[in-house]
């Protein structure tokens, strides 16, 4: 049996947000194909980026609340590894 991931309770919401972001990317492609004014394209890029950041932050929140919290309760090397993973994920998000 596969261990459940922390975001399993929010899976439908995450998928809905990802489908919305996918639609935004298709819209960006269409805008470039139609040679839309660059500022308008950049505005849409910003909105798409924010949509993906929202998904990333939700995943990070679930990871901290589920995986990291459980590992911290266990302690030891597993906890240290989960904290390193979370720290690295945060660093990637803020770059």
mmCIF file of C-alpha atoms in Angstrom, residues 2-94:
data_model
loop_
_atom_site.group_PDB
_atom_site.id
_atom_site.type_symbol
_atom_site.label_atom_id
_atom_site.label_comp_id
_atom_site.label_asym_id
_atom_site.label_seq_id
_atom_site.Cartn_x
_atom_site.Cartn_y
_atom_site.Cartn_z
ATOM 1 C CA UNK A 2 1.352 3.432 -0.960
ATOM 2 C CA UNK A 3 1.794 6.015 1.774
ATOM 3 C CA UNK A 4 -0.538 8.989 1.317
ATOM 4 C CA UNK A 5 1.003 12.330 0.540
ATOM 5 C CA UNK A 6 0.170 15.339 2.675
ATOM 6 C CA UNK A 7 -1.837 17.081 -0.034
ATOM 7 C CA UNK A 8 -4.256 14.206 -0.625
ATOM 8 C CA UNK A 9 -7.062 16.100 1.155
ATOM 9 C CA UNK A 10 -6.536 19.108 -1.169
ATOM 10 C CA UNK A 11 -5.912 17.134 -4.352
ATOM 11 C CA UNK A 12 -9.073 18.274 -6.160
ATOM 12 C CA UNK A 13 -8.382 21.940 -5.379
ATOM 13 C CA UNK A 14 -4.766 21.610 -6.512
ATOM 14 C CA UNK A 15 -5.812 19.938 -9.755
ATOM 15 C CA UNK A 16 -8.368 22.678 -10.403
ATOM 16 C CA UNK A 17 -5.718 25.350 -9.855
ATOM 17 C CA UNK A 18 -3.259 23.525 -12.125
ATOM 18 C CA UNK A 19 -5.851 23.210 -14.886
ATOM 19 C CA UNK A 20 -6.519 26.936 -14.575
ATOM 20 C CA UNK A 21 -2.779 27.656 -14.853
ATOM 21 C CA UNK A 22 -2.589 25.343 -17.864
ATOM 22 C CA UNK A 23 -5.337 27.400 -19.502
ATOM 23 C CA UNK A 24 -3.410 30.567 -18.722
ATOM 24 C CA UNK A 25 -0.308 29.138 -20.421
ATOM 25 C CA UNK A 26 -2.360 28.235 -23.493
ATOM 26 C CA UNK A 27 -3.670 31.797 -23.443
ATOM 27 C CA UNK A 28 -0.104 33.081 -23.375
ATOM 28 C CA UNK A 29 0.770 30.962 -26.389
ATOM 29 C CA UNK A 30 -2.227 32.347 -28.242
ATOM 30 C CA UNK A 31 -1.272 35.907 -27.284
ATOM 31 C CA UNK A 32 2.234 35.440 -28.687
ATOM 32 C CA UNK A 33 0.889 33.784 -31.844
ATOM 33 C CA UNK A 34 -1.433 36.758 -32.323
ATOM 34 C CA UNK A 35 1.399 39.198 -31.584
ATOM 35 C CA UNK A 36 -0.400 40.768 -28.635
ATOM 36 C CA UNK A 37 1.161 43.902 -27.138
ATOM 37 C CA UNK A 38 4.137 42.850 -25.000
ATOM 38 C CA UNK A 39 2.932 44.543 -21.803
ATOM 39 C CA UNK A 40 -0.343 42.618 -22.018
ATOM 40 C CA UNK A 41 1.590 39.353 -22.445
ATOM 41 C CA UNK A 42 3.806 40.227 -19.478
ATOM 42 C CA UNK A 43 0.736 40.931 -17.367
ATOM 43 C CA UNK A 44 -0.591 37.484 -18.199
ATOM 44 C CA UNK A 45 2.809 35.900 -17.463
ATOM 45 C CA UNK A 46 2.683 37.520 -14.030
ATOM 46 C CA UNK A 47 -0.817 36.175 -13.375
ATOM 47 C CA UNK A 48 0.247 32.682 -14.458
ATOM 48 C CA UNK A 49 3.331 32.818 -12.256
ATOM 49 C CA UNK A 50 1.194 33.825 -9.265
ATOM 50 C CA UNK A 51 -1.203 30.950 -9.966
ATOM 51 C CA UNK A 52 1.672 28.448 -9.917
ATOM 52 C CA UNK A 53 3.152 30.055 -6.808
ATOM 53 C CA UNK A 54 -0.200 29.564 -5.071
ATOM 54 C CA UNK A 55 -0.066 25.850 -5.908
ATOM 55 C CA UNK A 56 3.540 25.641 -4.714
ATOM 56 C CA UNK A 57 2.737 27.333 -1.414
ATOM 57 C CA UNK A 58 -0.244 25.039 -0.824
ATOM 58 C CA UNK A 59 1.958 22.003 -1.469
ATOM 59 C CA UNK A 60 4.648 23.363 0.842
ATOM 60 C CA UNK A 61 2.099 24.043 3.573
ATOM 61 C CA UNK A 62 0.741 20.499 3.292
ATOM 62 C CA UNK A 63 4.287 19.081 3.314
ATOM 63 C CA UNK A 64 5.137 20.978 6.489
ATOM 64 C CA UNK A 65 1.871 20.055 8.209
ATOM 65 C CA UNK A 66 2.018 16.392 7.238
ATOM 66 C CA UNK A 67 5.447 15.018 6.323
ATOM 67 C CA UNK A 68 7.664 17.337 8.335
ATOM 68 C CA UNK A 69 5.422 17.307 11.408
ATOM 69 C CA UNK A 70 5.290 13.496 11.450
ATOM 70 C CA UNK A 71 9.039 13.184 10.949
ATOM 71 C CA UNK A 72 9.700 15.761 13.668
ATOM 72 C CA UNK A 73 7.587 13.742 16.080
ATOM 73 C CA UNK A 74 9.763 10.700 15.293
ATOM 74 C CA UNK A 75 12.978 12.679 15.603
ATOM 75 C CA UNK A 76 16.399 11.492 14.539
ATOM 76 C CA UNK A 77 17.814 11.394 11.008
ATOM 77 C CA UNK A 78 14.383 11.168 9.354
ATOM 78 C CA UNK A 79 13.366 14.467 10.947
ATOM 79 C CA UNK A 80 16.641 16.096 9.953
ATOM 80 C CA UNK A 81 16.203 14.949 6.339
ATOM 81 C CA UNK A 82 12.609 16.227 6.118
ATOM 82 C CA UNK A 83 13.685 19.591 7.513
ATOM 83 C CA UNK A 84 16.532 19.774 4.947
ATOM 84 C CA UNK A 85 14.057 18.932 2.161
ATOM 85 C CA UNK A 86 11.639 21.618 3.323
ATOM 86 C CA UNK A 87 14.412 24.194 3.611
ATOM 87 C CA UNK A 88 15.659 23.387 0.104
ATOM 88 C CA UNK A 89 12.116 23.615 -1.292
ATOM 89 C CA UNK A 90 11.636 27.016 0.320
ATOM 90 C CA UNK A 91 14.950 28.203 -1.089
ATOM 91 C CA UNK A 92 13.894 27.109 -4.611
ATOM 92 C CA UNK A 93 10.599 28.986 -4.269
ATOM 93 C CA UNK A 94 12.178 32.268 -3.276
#
